Short mmCIF file of C-alpha atoms and ligand atoms in Angstrom, two decimals:
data_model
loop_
_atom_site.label_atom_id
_atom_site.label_comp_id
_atom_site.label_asym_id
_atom_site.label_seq_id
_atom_site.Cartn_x
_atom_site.Cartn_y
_atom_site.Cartn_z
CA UNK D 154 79.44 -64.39 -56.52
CA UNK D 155 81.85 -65.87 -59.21
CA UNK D 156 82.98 -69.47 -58.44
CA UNK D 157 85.36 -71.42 -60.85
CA UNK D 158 83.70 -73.21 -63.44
CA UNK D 159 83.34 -77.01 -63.58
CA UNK D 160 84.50 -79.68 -66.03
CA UNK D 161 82.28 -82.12 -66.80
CA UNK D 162 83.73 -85.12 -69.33
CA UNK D 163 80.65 -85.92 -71.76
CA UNK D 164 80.89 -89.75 -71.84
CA UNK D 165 79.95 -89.46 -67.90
CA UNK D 166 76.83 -88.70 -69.55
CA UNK D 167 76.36 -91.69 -70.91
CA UNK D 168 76.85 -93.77 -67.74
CA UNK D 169 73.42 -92.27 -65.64
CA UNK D 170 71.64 -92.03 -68.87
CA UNK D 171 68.87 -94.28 -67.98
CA UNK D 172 68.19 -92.51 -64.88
CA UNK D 173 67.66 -89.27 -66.19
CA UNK D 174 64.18 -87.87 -67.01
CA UNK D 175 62.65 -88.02 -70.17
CA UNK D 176 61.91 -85.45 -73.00
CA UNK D 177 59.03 -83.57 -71.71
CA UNK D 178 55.86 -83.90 -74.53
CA UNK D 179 54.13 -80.69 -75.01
CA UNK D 180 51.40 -83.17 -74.99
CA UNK D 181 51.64 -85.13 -71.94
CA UNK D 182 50.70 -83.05 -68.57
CA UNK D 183 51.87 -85.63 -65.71
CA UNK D 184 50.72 -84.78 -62.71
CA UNK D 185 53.74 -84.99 -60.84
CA UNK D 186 57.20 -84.48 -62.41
CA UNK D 187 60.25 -86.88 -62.83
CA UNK D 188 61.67 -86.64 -59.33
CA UNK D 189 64.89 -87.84 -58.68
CA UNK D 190 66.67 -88.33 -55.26
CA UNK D 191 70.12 -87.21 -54.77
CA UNK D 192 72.94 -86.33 -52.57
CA UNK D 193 76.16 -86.78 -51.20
CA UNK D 194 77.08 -89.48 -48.28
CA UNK D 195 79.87 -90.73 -46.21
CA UNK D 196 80.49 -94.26 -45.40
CA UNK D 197 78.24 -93.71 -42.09
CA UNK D 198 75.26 -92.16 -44.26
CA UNK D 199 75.89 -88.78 -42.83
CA UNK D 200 75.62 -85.58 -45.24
CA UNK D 201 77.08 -83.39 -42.84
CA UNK D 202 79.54 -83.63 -39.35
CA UNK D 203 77.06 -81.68 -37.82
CA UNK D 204 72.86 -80.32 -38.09
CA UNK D 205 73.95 -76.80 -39.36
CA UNK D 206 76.80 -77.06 -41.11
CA UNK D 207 77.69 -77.71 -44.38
CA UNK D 208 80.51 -80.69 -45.38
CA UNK D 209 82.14 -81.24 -48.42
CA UNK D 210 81.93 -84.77 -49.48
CA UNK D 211 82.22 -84.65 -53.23
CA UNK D 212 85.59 -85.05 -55.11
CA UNK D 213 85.70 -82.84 -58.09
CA UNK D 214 84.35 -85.45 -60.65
CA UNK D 215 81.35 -86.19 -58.83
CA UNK D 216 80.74 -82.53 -58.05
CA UNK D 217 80.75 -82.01 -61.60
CA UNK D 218 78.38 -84.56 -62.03
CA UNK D 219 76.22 -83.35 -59.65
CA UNK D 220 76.06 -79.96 -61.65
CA UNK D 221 75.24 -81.84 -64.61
CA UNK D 222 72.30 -83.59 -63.06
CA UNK D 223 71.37 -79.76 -62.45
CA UNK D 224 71.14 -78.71 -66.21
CA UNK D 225 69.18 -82.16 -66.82
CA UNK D 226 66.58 -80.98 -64.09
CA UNK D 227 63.57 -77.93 -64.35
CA UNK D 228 64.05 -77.41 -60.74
CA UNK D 229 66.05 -78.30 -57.67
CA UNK D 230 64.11 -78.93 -54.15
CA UNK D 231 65.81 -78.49 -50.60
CA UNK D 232 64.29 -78.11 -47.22
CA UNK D 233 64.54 -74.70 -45.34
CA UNK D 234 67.23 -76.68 -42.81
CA UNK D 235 69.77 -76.74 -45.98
CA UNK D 236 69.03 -73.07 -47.12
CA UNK D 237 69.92 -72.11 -43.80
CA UNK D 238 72.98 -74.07 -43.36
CA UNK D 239 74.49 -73.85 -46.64
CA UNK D 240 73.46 -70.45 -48.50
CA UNK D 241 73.53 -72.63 -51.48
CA UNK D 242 73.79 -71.57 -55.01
CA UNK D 243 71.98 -74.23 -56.51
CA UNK D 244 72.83 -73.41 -59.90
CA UNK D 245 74.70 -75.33 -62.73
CA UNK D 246 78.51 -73.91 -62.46
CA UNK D 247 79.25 -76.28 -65.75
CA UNK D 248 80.86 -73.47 -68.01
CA UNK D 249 78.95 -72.17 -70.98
CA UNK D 250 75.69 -73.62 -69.45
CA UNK D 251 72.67 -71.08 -70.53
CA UNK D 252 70.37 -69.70 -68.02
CA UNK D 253 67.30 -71.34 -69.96
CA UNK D 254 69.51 -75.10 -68.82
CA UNK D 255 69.38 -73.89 -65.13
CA UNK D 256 67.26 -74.77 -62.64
CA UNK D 257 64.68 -73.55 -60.41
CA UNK D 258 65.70 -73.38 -56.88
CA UNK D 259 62.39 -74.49 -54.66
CA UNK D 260 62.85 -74.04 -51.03
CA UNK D 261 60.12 -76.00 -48.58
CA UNK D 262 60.24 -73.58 -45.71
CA UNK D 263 56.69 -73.95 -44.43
CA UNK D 264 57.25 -71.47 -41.39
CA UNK D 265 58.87 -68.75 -43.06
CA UNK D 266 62.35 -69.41 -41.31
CA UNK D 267 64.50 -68.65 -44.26
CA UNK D 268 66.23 -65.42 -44.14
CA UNK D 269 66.62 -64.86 -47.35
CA UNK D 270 68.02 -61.61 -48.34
CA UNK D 271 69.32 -59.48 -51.53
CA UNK D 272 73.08 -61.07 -50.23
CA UNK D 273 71.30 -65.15 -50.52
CA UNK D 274 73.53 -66.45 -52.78
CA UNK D 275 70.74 -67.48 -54.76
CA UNK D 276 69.82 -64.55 -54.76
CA UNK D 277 72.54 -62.68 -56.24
CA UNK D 278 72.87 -65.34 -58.86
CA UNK D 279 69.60 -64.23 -59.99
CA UNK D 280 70.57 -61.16 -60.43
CA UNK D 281 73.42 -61.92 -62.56
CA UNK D 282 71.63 -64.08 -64.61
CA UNK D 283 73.43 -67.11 -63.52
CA UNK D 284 70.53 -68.57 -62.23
CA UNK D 285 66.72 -68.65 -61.51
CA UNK D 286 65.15 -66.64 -58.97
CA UNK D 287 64.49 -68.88 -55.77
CA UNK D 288 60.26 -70.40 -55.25
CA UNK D 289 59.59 -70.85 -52.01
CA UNK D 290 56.88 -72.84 -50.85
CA UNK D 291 55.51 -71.97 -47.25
CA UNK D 292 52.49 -72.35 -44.97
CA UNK D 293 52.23 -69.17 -43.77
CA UNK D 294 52.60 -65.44 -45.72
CA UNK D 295 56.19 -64.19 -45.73
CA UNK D 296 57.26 -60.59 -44.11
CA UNK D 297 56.83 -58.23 -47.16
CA UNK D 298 60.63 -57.43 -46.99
CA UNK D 299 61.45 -61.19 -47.79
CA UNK D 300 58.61 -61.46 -50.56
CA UNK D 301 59.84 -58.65 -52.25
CA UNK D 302 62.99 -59.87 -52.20
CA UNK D 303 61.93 -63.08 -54.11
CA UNK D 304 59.95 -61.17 -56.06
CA UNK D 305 62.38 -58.58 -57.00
CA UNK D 306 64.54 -61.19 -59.31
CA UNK D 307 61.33 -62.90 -60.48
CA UNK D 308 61.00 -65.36 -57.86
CA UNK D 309 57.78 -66.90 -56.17
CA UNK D 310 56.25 -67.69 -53.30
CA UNK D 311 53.43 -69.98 -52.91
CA UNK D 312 51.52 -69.99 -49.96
CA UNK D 313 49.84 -73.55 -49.30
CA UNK D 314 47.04 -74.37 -46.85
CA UNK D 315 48.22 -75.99 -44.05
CA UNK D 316 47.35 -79.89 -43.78
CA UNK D 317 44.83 -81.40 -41.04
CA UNK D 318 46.81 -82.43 -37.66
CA UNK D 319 49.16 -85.31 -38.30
CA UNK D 320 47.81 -89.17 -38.19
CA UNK D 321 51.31 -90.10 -38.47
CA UNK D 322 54.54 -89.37 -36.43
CA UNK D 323 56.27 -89.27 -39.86
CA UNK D 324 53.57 -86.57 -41.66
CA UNK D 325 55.04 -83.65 -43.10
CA UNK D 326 53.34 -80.57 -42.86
CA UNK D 327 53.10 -80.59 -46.59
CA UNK D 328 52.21 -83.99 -48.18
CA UNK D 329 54.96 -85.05 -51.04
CA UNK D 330 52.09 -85.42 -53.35
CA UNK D 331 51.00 -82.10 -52.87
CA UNK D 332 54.30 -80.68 -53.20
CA UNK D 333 54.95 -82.59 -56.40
CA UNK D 334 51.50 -81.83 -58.00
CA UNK D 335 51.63 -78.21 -57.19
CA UNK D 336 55.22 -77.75 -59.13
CA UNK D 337 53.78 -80.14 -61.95
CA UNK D 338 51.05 -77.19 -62.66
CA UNK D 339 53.86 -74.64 -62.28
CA UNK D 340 55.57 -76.03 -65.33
CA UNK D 341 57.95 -78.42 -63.44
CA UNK D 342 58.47 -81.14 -65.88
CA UNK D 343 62.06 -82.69 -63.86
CA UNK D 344 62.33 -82.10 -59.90
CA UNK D 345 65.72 -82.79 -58.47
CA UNK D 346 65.54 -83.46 -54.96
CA UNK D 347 69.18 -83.09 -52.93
CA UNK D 348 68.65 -82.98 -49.05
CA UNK D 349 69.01 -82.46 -46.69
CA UNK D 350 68.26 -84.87 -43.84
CA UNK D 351 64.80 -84.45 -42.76
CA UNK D 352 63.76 -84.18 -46.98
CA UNK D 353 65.31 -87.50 -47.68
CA UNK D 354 63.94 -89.50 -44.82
CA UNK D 355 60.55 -88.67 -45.13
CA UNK D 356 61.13 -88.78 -48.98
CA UNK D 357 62.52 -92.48 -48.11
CA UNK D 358 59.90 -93.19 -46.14
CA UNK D 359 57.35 -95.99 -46.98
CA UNK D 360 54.47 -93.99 -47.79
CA UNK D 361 56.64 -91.82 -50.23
CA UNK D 362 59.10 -94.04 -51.85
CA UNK D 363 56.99 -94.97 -54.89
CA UNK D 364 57.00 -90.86 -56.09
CA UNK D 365 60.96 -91.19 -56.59
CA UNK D 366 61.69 -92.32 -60.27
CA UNK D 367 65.69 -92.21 -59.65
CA UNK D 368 68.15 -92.11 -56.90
CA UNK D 369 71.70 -91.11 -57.59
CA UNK D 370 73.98 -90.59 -54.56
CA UNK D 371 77.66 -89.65 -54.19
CA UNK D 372 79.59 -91.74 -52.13
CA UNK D 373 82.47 -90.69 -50.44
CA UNK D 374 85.44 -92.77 -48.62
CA UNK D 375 85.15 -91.07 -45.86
CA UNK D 376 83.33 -91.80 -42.45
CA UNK D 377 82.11 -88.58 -40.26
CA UNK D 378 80.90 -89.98 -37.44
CA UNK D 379 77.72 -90.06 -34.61
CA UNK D 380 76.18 -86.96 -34.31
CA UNK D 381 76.00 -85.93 -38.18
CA UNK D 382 73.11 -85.52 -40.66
CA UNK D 383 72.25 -88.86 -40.99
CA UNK D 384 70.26 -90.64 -43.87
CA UNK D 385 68.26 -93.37 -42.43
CA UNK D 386 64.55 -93.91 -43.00
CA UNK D 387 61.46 -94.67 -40.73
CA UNK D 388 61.73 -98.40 -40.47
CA UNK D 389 59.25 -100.92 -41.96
CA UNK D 390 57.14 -103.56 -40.76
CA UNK D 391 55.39 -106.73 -42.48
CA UNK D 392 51.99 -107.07 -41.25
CA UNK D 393 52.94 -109.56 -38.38
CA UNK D 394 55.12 -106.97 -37.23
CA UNK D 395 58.28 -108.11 -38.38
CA UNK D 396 61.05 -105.87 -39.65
CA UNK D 397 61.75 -105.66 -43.26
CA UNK D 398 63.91 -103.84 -45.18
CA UNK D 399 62.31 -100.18 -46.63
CA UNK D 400 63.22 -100.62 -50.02
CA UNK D 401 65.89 -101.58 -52.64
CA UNK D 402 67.09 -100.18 -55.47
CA UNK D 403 66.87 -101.85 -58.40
CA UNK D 404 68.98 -101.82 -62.32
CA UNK D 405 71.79 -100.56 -60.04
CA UNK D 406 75.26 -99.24 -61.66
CA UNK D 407 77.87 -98.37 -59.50
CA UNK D 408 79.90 -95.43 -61.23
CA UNK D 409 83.40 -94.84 -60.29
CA UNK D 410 84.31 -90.90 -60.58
CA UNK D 411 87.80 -90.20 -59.01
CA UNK D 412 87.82 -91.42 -54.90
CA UNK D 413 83.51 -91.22 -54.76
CA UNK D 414 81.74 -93.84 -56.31
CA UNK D 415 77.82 -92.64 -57.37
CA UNK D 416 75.21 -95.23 -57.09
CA UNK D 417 72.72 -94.96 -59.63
CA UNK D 418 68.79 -96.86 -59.30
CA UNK D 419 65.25 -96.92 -59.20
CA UNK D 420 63.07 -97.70 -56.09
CA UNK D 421 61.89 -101.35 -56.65
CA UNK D 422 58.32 -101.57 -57.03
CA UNK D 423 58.23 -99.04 -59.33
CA UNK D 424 57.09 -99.21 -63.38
N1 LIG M 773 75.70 -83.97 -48.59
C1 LIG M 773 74.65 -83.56 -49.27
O1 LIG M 773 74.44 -83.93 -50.43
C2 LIG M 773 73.69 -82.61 -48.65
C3 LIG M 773 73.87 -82.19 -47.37
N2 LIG M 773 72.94 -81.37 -46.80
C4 LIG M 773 73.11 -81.02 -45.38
O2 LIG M 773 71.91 -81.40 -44.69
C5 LIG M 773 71.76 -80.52 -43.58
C6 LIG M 773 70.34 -79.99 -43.54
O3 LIG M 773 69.45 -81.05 -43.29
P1 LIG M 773 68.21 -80.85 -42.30
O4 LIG M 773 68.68 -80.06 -41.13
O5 LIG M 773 67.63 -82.18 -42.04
O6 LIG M 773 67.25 -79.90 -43.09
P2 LIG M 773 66.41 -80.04 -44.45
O7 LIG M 773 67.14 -79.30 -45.51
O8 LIG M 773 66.00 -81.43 -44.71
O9 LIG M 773 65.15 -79.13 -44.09
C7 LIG M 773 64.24 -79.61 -43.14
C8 LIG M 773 63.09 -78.66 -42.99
O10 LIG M 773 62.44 -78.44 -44.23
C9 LIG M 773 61.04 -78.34 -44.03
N3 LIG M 773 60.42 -79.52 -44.67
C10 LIG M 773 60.94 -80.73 -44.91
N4 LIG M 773 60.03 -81.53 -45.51
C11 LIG M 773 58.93 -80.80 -45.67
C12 LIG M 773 57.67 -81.03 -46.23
N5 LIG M 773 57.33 -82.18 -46.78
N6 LIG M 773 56.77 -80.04 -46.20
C13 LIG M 773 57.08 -78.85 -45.68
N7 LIG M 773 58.28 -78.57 -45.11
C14 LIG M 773 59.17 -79.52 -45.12
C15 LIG M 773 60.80 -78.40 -42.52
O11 LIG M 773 60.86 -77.07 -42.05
P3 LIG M 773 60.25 -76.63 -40.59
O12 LIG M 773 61.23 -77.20 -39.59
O13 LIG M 773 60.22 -75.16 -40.61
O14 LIG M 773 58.92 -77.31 -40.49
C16 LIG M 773 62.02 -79.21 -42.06
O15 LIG M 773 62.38 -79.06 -40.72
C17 LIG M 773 72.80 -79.43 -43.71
O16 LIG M 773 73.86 -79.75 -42.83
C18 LIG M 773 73.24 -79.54 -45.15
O17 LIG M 773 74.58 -79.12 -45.33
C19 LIG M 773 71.86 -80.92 -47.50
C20 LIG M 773 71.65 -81.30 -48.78
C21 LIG M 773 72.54 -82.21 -49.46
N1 LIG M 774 76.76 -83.21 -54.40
C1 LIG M 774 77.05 -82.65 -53.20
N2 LIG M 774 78.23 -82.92 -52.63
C2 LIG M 774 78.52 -82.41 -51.44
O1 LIG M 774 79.71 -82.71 -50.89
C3 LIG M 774 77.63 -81.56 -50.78
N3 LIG M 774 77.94 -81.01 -49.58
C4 LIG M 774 76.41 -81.27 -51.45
N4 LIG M 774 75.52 -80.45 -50.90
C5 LIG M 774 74.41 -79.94 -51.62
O2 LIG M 774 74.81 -78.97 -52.55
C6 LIG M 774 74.38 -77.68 -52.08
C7 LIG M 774 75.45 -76.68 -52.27
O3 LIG M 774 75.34 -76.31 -53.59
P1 LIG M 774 76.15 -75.09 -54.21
O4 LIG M 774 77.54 -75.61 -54.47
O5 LIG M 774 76.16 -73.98 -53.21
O6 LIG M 774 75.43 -74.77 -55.45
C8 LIG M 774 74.03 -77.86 -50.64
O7 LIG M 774 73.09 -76.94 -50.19
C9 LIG M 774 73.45 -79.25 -50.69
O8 LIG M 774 72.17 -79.28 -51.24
N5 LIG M 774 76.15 -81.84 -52.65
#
């Protein structure tokens, strides 16, 4: 499971430090942690060529960063559709990073559809104390094989009640709030959020912008083409029915790492 080690130069850093979270307070108990939004995109707002598969976008320097967002973060959040994909590490590969600077892998897989296994690379990474056993968060109980599994390297599964029937096209089956406020009481101070598709869009989506504190997204100059893993939200309405724009970032900074640029903001509207 050994993949090289990543360089990341310190004064980076300094460039998305307003968009990281803050100290947690041993006094404070927020009821939903600092979440921030982040991934990788091509010039057509695709993460991937195809649903499935797994594309490299970021250059080395923004890979790095990426890592580095990691270590600044108490846990990581994908959807199932990514875990299947990608077999994804989700640790911090910056060398001489401690395992108490990792994060948490959480997987939303609210059907059990992850087949996660002693050889997930998460996983393994457990194992080797290169990273933190996987929590999964599901709807219905996992076969005992798979529980054990998690449970084996110290990982979790939480079982949530499934919501009422939809009122919206654009419901989840679990409600961001919930998700949010049950890893808050777990300990989560710092939730990193990085995909894939179907996590960002509803994440994006009206109803849900206002629980992301930061959005930092890789941009890559290159352009994938129709039939990818596309970012693009549930549009919005004014009350007349008109079409507005979902949202804008605001105190932008555009950060130039190698060929990617990474956009750095905050969801207007928000404190
Ligand atoms: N470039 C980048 O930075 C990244 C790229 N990717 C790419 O994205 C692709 C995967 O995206 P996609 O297929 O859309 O899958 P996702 O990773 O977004 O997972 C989607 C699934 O997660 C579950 N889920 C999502 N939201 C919720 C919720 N609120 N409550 C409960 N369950 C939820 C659902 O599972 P169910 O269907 O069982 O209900 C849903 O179908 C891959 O190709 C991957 O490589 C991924 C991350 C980052
Ligand atoms: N930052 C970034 N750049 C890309 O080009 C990507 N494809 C992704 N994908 C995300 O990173 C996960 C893989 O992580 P590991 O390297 O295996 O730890 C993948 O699952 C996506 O969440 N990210």
């Amino acid at each position: 499971m050994s993949r090289p080690p990543l360089t990341f130069a310190p004064h980076h850093s300094t460039l998305i430090a307003p968009y990281m979270p803050p100290s947690p307070s041993p006094s404070s108990h927020p009821r939903k942690p600092h979440t921030t939004l982040t991934f990788a995109t091509s010039l057509d707002s695709n993460l991937a060529l195809s649903p499935g598969t797994q594309t490299p976008l970021s250059g080395p320097l923004s890979k790095a960063l990426t890592h580095y967002l990691r270590s600044r973060h108490t846990a990581i959040l994908i959807g199932v559709g990514t875990a299947i994909a990608d077999d994804p590490s989700l640790n911090c590969r910056i060398a001489g990073v401690a395992l108490e600077h990792q994060p948490r892998p959480v997987v939303l897989d609210p059907h059990g559809r992850w087949p996660i296994s002693a050889t997930s690379s998460v996983v393994q990474l457990a194992r080797e104390g290169q990273g933190r056993a996987p929590w999964i968060i599901t709807c219905r109980e996992l076969e005992a094989e798979k529980r054990e599994v998690v449970e084996s390297v110290g990982g979790q599964v939480f079982v949530v009640s499934p919501p009422p029937p939809p009122k919206f096209p654009l419901a989840t089956p679990i409600s961001w709030p919930h998700i949010l406020a049950l890893l808050s009481t777990h300990g989560i101070t710092s939730l990193m959020i990085e995909g894939g598709g179907t996590v960002i869009n509803t994440l994006l989506h009206p109803n849900n912008m206002a629980l992301v504190d930061s959005v930092i997204v890789t941009i890559a100059p290159v352009w994938l083409g129709r039939g990818g893993v596309q970012v693009c939200p549930e549009a919005r309405a004014d009350e007349h029915g008109a079409k507005v724009p979902v949202s804008r970032l605001r105190d932008v900074q555009w950060v130039p790492l190698g060929e990617d640029v990474v956009l750095c903001g905050r969801p207007a509207g928000r404190g």
